[in-house]
Coordinates of C-alpha atoms and ligand atoms in Angstrom, one line a residue:
M115 CA 33.9 9.3 10.0
A116 CA 33.5 12.9 8.9
D117 CA 35.0 12.0 5.5
L118 CA 32.6 9.1 5.2
E119 CA 29.7 11.5 5.9
K120 CA 30.9 13.8 3.1
T121 CA 31.0 11.0 0.6
K122 CA 27.5 9.7 1.3
V123 CA 25.2 10.2 -1.6
P124 CA 22.0 11.8 -0.4
T125 CA 18.8 9.9 -1.3
P126 CA 16.9 12.0 -3.8
A127 CA 13.4 12.8 -2.9
P128 CA 10.7 11.3 -5.1
L129 CA 10.2 13.4 -8.2
D130 CA 7.3 15.8 -7.9
W131 CA 6.7 16.5 -11.6
E132 CA 3.7 14.9 -13.2
Y133 CA 3.6 12.5 -16.1
A134 CA 1.6 13.6 -19.2
P135 CA -1.4 11.3 -19.8
A136 CA -0.5 8.3 -22.1
P137 CA -3.8 6.6 -22.7
E138 CA -4.0 3.5 -24.8
S139 CA -6.7 3.9 -27.5
R140 CA -9.8 1.9 -26.8
D141 CA -10.9 2.0 -30.4
I142 CA -9.3 -1.3 -31.1
V143 CA -12.1 -3.1 -29.2
R144 CA -15.7 -3.1 -30.4
F145 CA -17.8 -4.9 -27.9
Q146 CA -21.2 -6.2 -29.0
E147 CA -24.2 -4.7 -27.3
R148 CA -25.1 -8.1 -26.1
Y149 CA -23.3 -11.4 -25.7
G150 CA -25.2 -14.7 -25.7
L151 CA -23.6 -18.0 -24.5
F152 CA -21.0 -19.7 -26.7
V153 CA -22.4 -23.2 -27.2
G154 CA -21.6 -25.7 -29.9
G155 CA -19.6 -23.1 -31.8
E156 CA -22.3 -20.4 -31.9
Q157 CA -23.6 -17.6 -29.8
V158 CA -27.0 -18.6 -28.5
E159 CA -29.6 -16.7 -26.5
P160 CA -29.8 -18.0 -22.9
L161 CA -32.8 -20.2 -22.2
S162 CA -33.2 -18.3 -19.0
G163 CA -34.0 -15.1 -20.9
E164 CA -31.9 -13.2 -18.3
W165 CA -29.2 -10.7 -19.0
Y166 CA -27.1 -8.5 -16.8
S167 CA -24.7 -5.5 -17.4
T168 CA -21.0 -5.9 -17.2
I169 CA -19.1 -2.7 -16.3
E170 CA -15.8 -0.9 -16.3
P171 CA -14.6 -0.9 -12.6
A172 CA -12.6 2.2 -13.2
N173 CA -15.7 4.3 -13.8
E174 CA -18.7 2.1 -13.3
E175 CA -19.8 2.6 -17.0
H176 CA -21.8 -0.1 -18.8
L177 CA -19.8 -2.1 -21.3
A178 CA -22.1 -4.8 -22.6
E179 CA -25.1 -7.0 -21.7
I180 CA -24.2 -10.5 -20.7
A181 CA -26.3 -13.7 -20.6
Q182 CA -27.1 -15.2 -17.2
A183 CA -27.0 -18.9 -17.8
R184 CA -29.1 -21.2 -15.6
E185 CA -29.3 -25.0 -15.2
D186 CA -30.8 -25.8 -18.6
D187 CA -28.2 -23.5 -20.3
V188 CA -25.4 -25.4 -18.6
D189 CA -27.1 -28.6 -19.7
R190 CA -27.1 -27.5 -23.3
A191 CA -23.4 -26.6 -23.1
V192 CA -22.5 -29.9 -21.5
Q193 CA -24.4 -31.8 -24.3
A194 CA -22.5 -29.8 -26.9
A195 CA -19.2 -30.6 -25.2
R196 CA -20.1 -34.3 -24.9
D197 CA -21.0 -34.5 -28.6
A198 CA -17.8 -32.9 -29.6
F199 CA -15.9 -35.2 -27.3
E200 CA -17.5 -38.4 -28.5
N201 CA -17.8 -37.5 -32.2
G202 CA -14.4 -36.3 -33.0
W203 CA -12.1 -34.4 -30.7
S204 CA -11.0 -37.2 -28.4
K205 CA -10.3 -39.4 -31.5
L206 CA -8.3 -36.9 -33.4
P207 CA -4.5 -37.6 -33.5
G208 CA -2.7 -35.3 -31.1
S209 CA -0.8 -33.7 -34.0
E210 CA -4.2 -32.6 -35.4
R211 CA -5.4 -31.2 -32.1
A212 CA -2.1 -29.3 -31.8
K213 CA -2.7 -27.5 -35.1
Y214 CA -5.8 -25.9 -33.7
I215 CA -4.2 -25.0 -30.5
F216 CA -1.2 -23.4 -32.2
R217 CA -3.6 -21.5 -34.3
I218 CA -5.4 -20.2 -31.2
A219 CA -2.0 -19.1 -29.8
R220 CA -1.1 -17.3 -32.9
I221 CA -4.5 -15.5 -33.2
L222 CA -4.2 -14.4 -29.6
L223 CA -0.9 -12.8 -30.3
E224 CA -2.2 -11.2 -33.5
R225 CA -5.1 -9.8 -31.5
S226 CA -3.1 -9.1 -28.4
R227 CA -3.7 -5.3 -28.3
E228 CA -7.4 -5.8 -28.5
F229 CA -7.3 -8.4 -25.8
A230 CA -5.2 -6.3 -23.5
V231 CA -7.5 -3.3 -23.8
A232 CA -10.6 -5.4 -23.3
E233 CA -9.0 -7.0 -20.2
S234 CA -8.0 -3.7 -18.7
L235 CA -11.5 -2.2 -19.4
N236 CA -13.4 -5.0 -17.8
S237 CA -11.1 -6.0 -14.9
G238 CA -9.5 -2.6 -13.9
K239 CA -5.9 -3.9 -14.3
P240 CA -3.3 -1.5 -15.8
I241 CA -2.8 -1.9 -19.5
R242 CA 1.0 -2.3 -18.9
E243 CA 0.2 -5.6 -17.1
S244 CA -2.5 -6.9 -19.4
R245 CA -0.3 -6.0 -22.4
D246 CA 3.0 -7.4 -21.0
V247 CA 1.9 -10.2 -18.7
D248 CA -1.7 -11.5 -19.1
V249 CA -2.0 -11.7 -22.8
P250 CA 1.5 -12.9 -23.8
I251 CA 1.5 -15.5 -21.0
A252 CA -2.0 -16.7 -22.0
A253 CA -0.7 -17.2 -25.6
A254 CA 2.4 -18.9 -24.2
H255 CA 0.2 -21.4 -22.5
F256 CA -1.5 -22.3 -25.7
F257 CA 1.9 -22.6 -27.5
Y258 CA 3.3 -24.7 -24.7
Y259 CA 0.4 -27.2 -24.5
A260 CA 0.0 -27.4 -28.3
G261 CA 3.5 -28.8 -28.1
W262 CA 2.5 -31.5 -25.7
A263 CA -0.7 -32.6 -27.6
D264 CA 1.1 -35.2 -29.7
K265 CA 3.6 -36.2 -27.1
L266 CA 1.4 -37.5 -24.2
E267 CA 2.8 -41.0 -24.6
Y268 CA 6.3 -39.6 -24.1
A269 CA 5.2 -37.4 -21.2
F270 CA 3.8 -40.5 -19.4
P271 CA 5.7 -43.6 -20.8
N272 CA 3.9 -47.0 -20.5
R273 CA 0.9 -45.4 -18.9
R274 CA -1.5 -45.1 -21.9
P275 CA -2.9 -41.6 -21.2
Q276 CA -6.6 -41.1 -22.1
P277 CA -8.7 -37.9 -21.9
L278 CA -11.3 -37.6 -19.1
G279 CA -14.3 -36.4 -21.1
V280 CA -16.0 -33.1 -20.4
A281 CA -14.2 -30.6 -18.1
G282 CA -16.2 -28.0 -16.2
Q283 CA -13.9 -25.0 -15.6
I284 CA -14.7 -22.2 -13.2
I285 CA -12.4 -19.2 -13.1
P286 CA -12.2 -15.9 -11.2
W287 CA -12.0 -12.2 -12.1
N288 CA -8.3 -11.4 -11.2
F289 CA -6.7 -12.9 -14.4
P290 CA -9.7 -13.6 -16.7
L291 CA -7.9 -14.5 -19.9
L292 CA -4.8 -16.0 -18.3
M293 CA -6.9 -18.3 -16.1
L294 CA -8.9 -19.3 -19.2
A295 CA -5.6 -20.2 -20.9
W296 CA -4.4 -22.1 -17.8
K297 CA -7.6 -24.2 -17.9
I298 CA -8.5 -24.6 -21.6
A299 CA -5.0 -25.2 -23.1
P300 CA -4.0 -28.4 -21.2
A301 CA -7.6 -29.7 -21.2
I302 CA -8.1 -29.6 -25.0
A303 CA -4.5 -30.6 -25.7
C304 CA -5.2 -33.9 -23.8
G305 CA -8.4 -34.5 -25.9
N306 CA -11.0 -33.3 -23.5
T307 CA -13.8 -30.8 -24.3
V308 CA -14.7 -28.0 -22.0
V309 CA -17.5 -25.8 -20.5
L310 CA -15.9 -22.7 -19.0
K311 CA -17.5 -20.2 -16.8
P312 CA -15.8 -16.8 -16.3
S313 CA -16.5 -14.7 -13.3
H314 CA -19.7 -12.6 -13.8
T315 CA -17.7 -9.4 -13.4
T316 CA -15.1 -10.2 -16.1
P317 CA -16.7 -12.2 -18.9
L318 CA -15.6 -10.1 -21.9
T319 CA -12.2 -11.6 -22.8
A320 CA -13.7 -15.1 -22.5
L321 CA -16.4 -14.0 -25.0
L322 CA -13.8 -12.5 -27.3
F323 CA -11.9 -15.8 -27.0
A324 CA -15.0 -17.6 -28.3
D325 CA -14.5 -15.6 -31.5
V326 CA -10.8 -16.8 -31.6
C327 CA -12.1 -20.4 -31.4
R328 CA -14.3 -19.7 -34.4
Q329 CA -11.5 -17.9 -36.2
A330 CA -9.2 -20.9 -35.6
G331 CA -11.8 -23.3 -37.0
L332 CA -11.9 -25.2 -33.7
P333 CA -14.6 -27.9 -34.1
P334 CA -17.9 -26.8 -32.6
G335 CA -18.5 -27.8 -29.0
V336 CA -14.8 -28.3 -28.1
V337 CA -14.9 -25.1 -26.1
N338 CA -18.2 -23.8 -24.7
I339 CA -18.5 -20.6 -22.6
V340 CA -21.4 -20.1 -20.2
T341 CA -21.6 -16.7 -18.5
G342 CA -23.4 -16.0 -15.2
D343 CA -22.8 -15.7 -11.5
G344 CA -22.1 -18.3 -8.8
R345 CA -25.4 -20.0 -9.5
T346 CA -24.1 -21.0 -13.0
G347 CA -20.9 -22.3 -11.4
A348 CA -22.9 -24.3 -8.9
A349 CA -25.1 -25.8 -11.7
M350 CA -21.9 -26.9 -13.5
V351 CA -20.6 -28.6 -10.3
R352 CA -23.8 -30.5 -9.9
H353 CA -24.2 -31.5 -13.5
P354 CA -23.8 -35.3 -13.9
G355 CA -22.4 -35.0 -17.4
I356 CA -19.3 -33.3 -16.3
D357 CA -16.3 -35.6 -15.6
K358 CA -13.9 -33.1 -14.0
I359 CA -14.2 -29.8 -12.3
A360 CA -11.2 -27.4 -12.3
F361 CA -11.8 -24.4 -10.0
T362 CA -9.8 -21.3 -9.2
G363 CA -11.3 -19.0 -6.6
S364 CA -12.0 -18.6 -2.9
T365 CA -11.3 -21.3 -0.3
G366 CA -14.9 -21.1 0.9
V367 CA -16.4 -21.9 -2.6
G368 CA -13.6 -24.5 -3.1
K369 CA -14.7 -26.4 0.0
E370 CA -18.3 -26.2 -1.0
I371 CA -17.5 -27.7 -4.4
Q372 CA -15.5 -30.5 -2.8
R373 CA -18.5 -31.3 -0.5
T374 CA -20.9 -31.3 -3.5
I375 CA -18.9 -33.7 -5.7
A376 CA -17.8 -36.0 -2.9
G377 CA -18.8 -39.6 -3.9
T378 CA -19.7 -38.7 -7.5
G379 CA -16.4 -39.9 -9.1
K380 CA -15.8 -36.5 -10.7
R381 CA -12.2 -35.5 -10.7
L382 CA -11.3 -32.2 -9.1
T383 CA -8.5 -29.6 -8.9
L384 CA -8.7 -26.6 -6.7
E385 CA -6.5 -23.5 -6.9
L386 CA -7.6 -21.4 -3.9
G387 CA -6.3 -18.5 -1.9
G388 CA -3.0 -17.6 -0.4
K389 CA -1.2 -15.5 2.2
A390 CA 2.4 -15.7 0.9
A391 CA 5.4 -14.7 2.8
N392 CA 8.0 -12.6 1.0
I393 CA 11.2 -13.2 3.1
V394 CA 14.0 -10.6 3.0
F395 CA 17.3 -11.5 4.6
D396 CA 19.9 -8.9 5.6
D397 CA 22.4 -10.1 3.0
C398 CA 20.1 -9.5 0.0
A399 CA 20.4 -6.9 -2.7
L400 CA 18.0 -4.6 -0.9
D401 CA 17.0 -2.4 -3.8
Q402 CA 16.1 -5.4 -5.9
A403 CA 14.3 -6.9 -3.0
V404 CA 12.2 -3.7 -2.6
E405 CA 11.3 -4.0 -6.3
G406 CA 10.3 -7.6 -5.6
I407 CA 8.2 -6.6 -2.6
I408 CA 6.4 -3.9 -4.7
N409 CA 5.8 -6.3 -7.5
G410 CA 4.8 -9.0 -5.0
I411 CA 2.0 -7.0 -3.5
Y412 CA 1.0 -4.2 -5.8
F413 CA 1.0 -6.1 -9.1
N414 CA -2.6 -6.4 -10.2
Q415 CA -3.7 -4.3 -7.2
G416 CA -2.7 -7.2 -5.0
E417 CA -5.7 -9.2 -6.4
V418 CA -3.4 -12.2 -6.9
C419 CA -3.7 -15.5 -5.1
C420 CA 0.1 -15.9 -4.8
A421 CA 0.6 -12.2 -3.8
G422 CA 3.5 -11.6 -1.4
S423 CA 1.1 -10.1 1.2
R424 CA 3.1 -10.9 4.3
L425 CA 6.6 -9.3 4.2
L426 CA 9.0 -10.9 6.6
V427 CA 12.1 -8.7 7.1
Q428 CA 15.2 -9.6 9.0
E429 CA 15.3 -7.4 12.1
S430 CA 18.8 -6.0 11.4
I431 CA 17.6 -4.2 8.2
Y432 CA 14.0 -3.5 9.2
E433 CA 14.4 0.4 9.3
Q434 CA 16.3 0.6 6.1
A435 CA 14.0 -1.8 4.2
L436 CA 10.9 0.1 5.4
S437 CA 12.2 3.5 4.5
K438 CA 13.2 2.3 1.0
L439 CA 9.9 0.6 0.6
K440 CA 7.8 3.6 1.6
R441 CA 9.9 5.8 -0.7
R442 CA 9.3 3.4 -3.6
M443 CA 5.6 3.2 -2.8
S444 CA 5.3 7.0 -3.1
T445 CA 6.3 6.7 -6.7
L446 CA 3.5 4.3 -7.6
R447 CA 0.9 5.8 -9.9
V448 CA -2.6 4.9 -9.2
G449 CA -5.3 5.6 -11.7
D450 CA -6.7 5.1 -15.2
P451 CA -6.0 1.4 -16.1
L452 CA -5.7 2.4 -19.8
D453 CA -2.9 4.9 -19.1
K454 CA 0.4 3.3 -20.0
N455 CA 2.1 4.9 -17.0
T456 CA -0.3 3.5 -14.4
D457 CA 1.1 1.0 -11.9
V458 CA -2.0 0.3 -9.8
G459 CA -5.4 0.2 -11.4
A460 CA -9.0 -0.1 -10.2
I461 CA -10.3 -2.8 -7.8
N462 CA -12.4 -5.2 -9.7
S463 CA -15.8 -4.7 -8.0
R464 CA -17.6 -2.9 -5.2
E465 CA -17.9 -6.1 -3.2
Q466 CA -14.1 -6.7 -3.4
L467 CA -13.4 -3.1 -2.4
E468 CA -15.7 -3.5 0.6
R469 CA -13.9 -6.7 1.6
I470 CA -10.5 -4.9 1.5
E471 CA -11.9 -1.9 3.4
E472 CA -13.3 -4.2 6.1
L473 CA -10.0 -6.1 6.6
V474 CA -8.0 -2.9 6.6
E475 CA -10.3 -1.5 9.3
S476 CA -9.7 -4.7 11.4
G477 CA -6.0 -4.1 11.1
R478 CA -6.4 -0.6 12.5
E479 CA -8.6 -1.8 15.3
E480 CA -6.3 -4.6 16.3
G481 CA -3.5 -2.1 16.7
A482 CA -1.3 -2.2 13.5
E483 CA 0.2 1.0 12.2
I484 CA -1.0 2.0 8.8
F485 CA 0.9 3.8 6.0
Q486 CA -0.7 4.8 2.8
T487 CA 0.7 6.7 -0.1
E488 CA -0.7 10.1 -0.9
C489 CA -2.5 9.8 -4.1
T490 CA -5.6 11.4 -5.6
L491 CA -8.1 8.6 -6.3
P492 CA -10.7 9.1 -9.1
D493 CA -14.2 10.1 -7.9
R494 CA -16.0 7.2 -9.7
G495 CA -15.1 3.6 -9.8
F496 CA -13.5 1.3 -7.2
W497 CA -10.1 2.4 -5.8
F498 CA -7.8 1.6 -2.9
P499 CA -4.4 3.2 -2.3
P500 CA -1.2 1.1 -1.9
T501 CA -1.1 0.4 1.9
V502 CA 1.4 -1.1 4.3
F503 CA 0.8 -2.2 7.9
T504 CA 3.6 -2.4 10.4
N505 CA 3.5 -3.5 14.1
V506 CA 1.6 -6.5 13.0
A507 CA 1.2 -9.5 15.3
Q508 CA 0.9 -12.9 13.7
S509 CA -2.6 -13.3 15.1
Y510 CA -4.1 -10.3 13.5
R511 CA -6.6 -10.9 10.7
I512 CA -4.4 -8.9 8.3
A513 CA -1.6 -11.4 8.9
Q514 CA -3.9 -14.4 8.6
E515 CA -6.6 -13.7 6.0
E516 CA -6.3 -13.2 2.3
I517 CA -7.0 -9.5 1.7
F518 CA -6.8 -9.7 -2.1
G519 CA -6.0 -6.0 -2.4
P520 CA -2.9 -3.7 -2.4
V521 CA -2.3 -4.2 1.3
L522 CA 1.0 -5.4 2.8
S523 CA 1.5 -6.7 6.4
V524 CA 5.1 -6.4 7.7
L525 CA 6.5 -8.8 10.3
T526 CA 10.1 -9.3 11.4
F527 CA 12.4 -12.3 12.2
R528 CA 15.9 -12.8 13.5
T529 CA 16.9 -16.3 12.3
P530 CA 16.2 -18.4 9.3
E531 CA 14.4 -20.9 11.6
E532 CA 12.1 -18.2 12.9
A533 CA 11.4 -17.0 9.3
V534 CA 10.3 -20.5 8.3
E535 CA 8.1 -20.8 11.4
K536 CA 6.4 -17.5 10.7
A537 CA 6.1 -18.1 7.0
N538 CA 4.4 -21.4 7.6
N539 CA 2.1 -20.1 10.2
T540 CA -0.9 -19.8 7.9
A541 CA -3.8 -21.9 6.7
Y542 CA -2.6 -21.4 3.2
G543 CA 0.4 -22.7 1.2
L544 CA 0.5 -21.4 -2.3
S545 CA 3.7 -19.4 -2.7
A546 CA 6.7 -17.7 -1.0
G547 CA 9.7 -15.6 -1.9
V548 CA 13.2 -15.6 -0.5
W549 CA 15.7 -12.7 -0.9
T550 CA 19.3 -13.5 -0.1
E551 CA 22.7 -13.5 -1.8
K552 CA 23.2 -17.2 -0.8
G553 CA 21.9 -19.8 -3.2
S554 CA 22.3 -22.4 -0.4
R555 CA 20.0 -20.5 1.9
I556 CA 17.4 -20.3 -0.8
L557 CA 17.5 -24.1 -1.2
W558 CA 17.5 -24.5 2.6
M559 CA 14.4 -22.3 2.9
A560 CA 12.6 -23.9 -0.1
E561 CA 12.9 -27.3 1.5
R562 CA 11.2 -26.1 4.6
L563 CA 8.6 -23.6 3.3
R564 CA 5.2 -25.3 2.9
A565 CA 4.3 -23.5 -0.3
G566 CA 3.7 -24.8 -3.8
V567 CA 6.0 -22.3 -5.4
V568 CA 9.1 -20.7 -3.8
W569 CA 10.7 -17.9 -5.8
G570 CA 14.3 -17.0 -5.2
N571 CA 15.3 -13.4 -5.6
T572 CA 12.2 -12.7 -7.7
F573 CA 8.4 -12.8 -7.2
N574 CA 5.3 -13.4 -9.3
R575 CA 7.1 -15.1 -12.2
F576 CA 4.9 -17.3 -14.3
D577 CA 6.0 -19.7 -16.9
P578 CA 3.9 -22.3 -18.8
A579 CA 6.5 -24.9 -18.3
S580 CA 6.5 -24.5 -14.5
P581 CA 3.8 -26.2 -12.3
F582 CA 1.7 -24.0 -10.0
G583 CA -0.6 -24.9 -7.2
G584 CA -0.9 -25.2 -3.4
Y585 CA -0.8 -27.0 -0.2
K586 CA -3.3 -26.9 2.7
E587 CA -6.2 -24.5 2.2
S588 CA -4.6 -23.2 -1.1
G589 CA -6.0 -26.3 -2.8
F590 CA -4.6 -29.3 -4.6
G591 CA -3.5 -30.3 -8.2
R592 CA -1.0 -28.5 -10.3
E593 CA -1.5 -26.3 -13.4
G594 CA 1.3 -25.6 -15.8
G595 CA 4.1 -27.9 -17.0
R596 CA 3.9 -31.6 -17.5
H597 CA 2.1 -31.8 -14.1
G598 CA -0.7 -29.7 -15.6
L599 CA -1.4 -32.4 -18.2
E600 CA -2.0 -35.0 -15.5
A601 CA -5.0 -33.2 -14.2
Y602 CA -6.8 -33.8 -17.5
L603 CA -5.8 -37.5 -18.1
R604 CA -6.6 -40.9 -16.8
F605 CA -4.2 -43.8 -17.3
E606 CA -5.1 -47.2 -18.6
Ligands
NDP128 P1 -15.4 -16.9 -5.7 O1 -14.7 -18.1 -5.2 O2 -16.8 -16.7 -5.3 O3 -15.4 -16.9 -7.3 C1 -14.6 -17.7 -8.1 C2 -15.4 -18.3 -9.2 O4 -16.4 -19.2 -8.7 C3 -16.3 -17.3 -10.0 O5 -16.4 -17.6 -11.3 C4 -17.6 -17.3 -9.3 O6 -18.6 -16.8 -10.0 C5 -17.7 -18.8 -9.1 N1 -18.6 -19.2 -8.0 C6 -19.1 -18.5 -7.0 N2 -19.9 -19.3 -6.2 C7 -19.9 -20.5 -6.7 C8 -20.5 -21.7 -6.3 N3 -21.2 -21.8 -5.2 N4 -20.2 -22.8 -7.1 C9 -19.4 -22.8 -8.1 N5 -18.9 -21.6 -8.6 C10 -19.1 -20.5 -7.8 O7 -14.5 -15.7 -5.3 P2 -15.0 -14.1 -5.1 O8 -15.1 -13.6 -6.4 O9 -16.2 -14.0 -4.3 O10 -13.8 -13.6 -4.3 C11 -13.8 -13.8 -2.8 C12 -12.4 -13.9 -2.3 O11 -11.9 -15.1 -2.8 C13 -11.5 -12.8 -2.7 O12 -11.5 -11.8 -1.8 C14 -10.2 -13.6 -2.6 O13 -9.7 -13.6 -1.3 C15 -10.5 -15.0 -3.0 N6 -10.2 -15.2 -4.5 C16 -9.1 -16.0 -4.8 C17 -8.8 -16.2 -6.1 C18 -7.6 -17.0 -6.4 O14 -7.1 -16.8 -7.5 N7 -7.2 -18.0 -5.7 C19 -9.5 -15.6 -7.2 C20 -10.7 -14.9 -6.7 C21 -11.0 -14.7 -5.4 P3 -18.9 -15.2 -9.9 O15 -17.6 -14.5 -9.8 O16 -19.6 -15.0 -11.2 O17 -19.7 -15.0 -8.7

């Protein structure tokens, strides 16, 4: 025993030296002072005559003025989309549509640094993520669906796939460009035209994307972008000229949309919230699992619908897992989103920060134990430190509600059956993760977990070829893969 003690390698303390700043230059992006709506291939002034300021969440500085579209602006965009649908796009051979979509993908890659910087400025996410995840995966979606455009008959043999018409697409602020790509690429590959509304807090990469459409020579009206807040989204949902609504956002708004379009014959896909379980068994490679837990909840400040926000650890390794986790958390760097060393950036808006703070407060009040890393948060902007709650009961709000911030709730289990029961004890069903050395156990768990995506020994992996979507209050319909085409087609 004594010999064993001697050979133990002491765990090194987290390094206490500081990194030098490594800021990405912002000169590559030149925002216009004002952005109109992108309708019929041009930037037009909003009929509403209303504008608002979009800001940098990291310091609350003004970035550009953005048009607030109202009902008649939406109507104008729907008309443009309808014209483009009837008079060309839906009749083009798939191989011709593909050329435009491939072009868009290539331009996105050529302009990737500009898009990454713009995304980090307007959303608050670290440049490392926008550069290495958001932009390349957005481009990959355009490449992937360009490939399908002329093969729809093969994707659905003997079913004569036809486009739906005009798709109204409403996207959130957590992955502005990536959600745009998830929505626009399959829709136009299938021969539909679109009216897309980005979130009012993060419109800039969608507006830069309008320029990509022009650069690619995309026929006017195939893609239209209307900016504005929830009222603009609601006007799209009500518009009789829209054939399909694709929505990503909160469960509350998703339900409202479903009620509004009931009986209208409009098609609908909803990608809503989540409260994913990240399940760690005692036979896993623990250091890798800890990386997966960190990535699962602190990636994009936890503002991720499929975030692994509930950690389920097997009781036998609880102490060890928590100590490794806390140590790893203490090395996370929170701060300037444009610094290449930053791991956790700014929260997207004041409203979102207040939601996180309110839920964290409820966790304290209900009796959970809180651990936060010691980090100096900038004075201006919206910030929240990486946080973990232990002593969490399943009934606590922090174990049930989507926090959408860098906050992890830890629960324990003893047997695989108990892990399944606890993981499924949620109104949501979007994703889950399983960490174990046994492939058979991953399959056993995946069969029982009520989640649209189950990751095995990894987390938050996205691939355009792989369908994504939820069960229960996480919504319905799938995006990505061949399944993602089906949402934009009818069959004769
Ligand atoms: P919302 O559901 O309000 O926003 C999603 C999109 O819908 C945005 O473009 C929004 O516009 C728009 N919208 C808002 N109200 C309506 C409406 N009545 N009809 C049509 N469209 C509408 O989410 P929030 O931004 O308010 O975030 C709230 C919570 O939702 C978060 O804390 C998180 O828990 C969850 N969420 C989940 C997401 C996911 O990926 N599943 C993404 C975002 C949020 P605008 O933003 O301009 O108001």
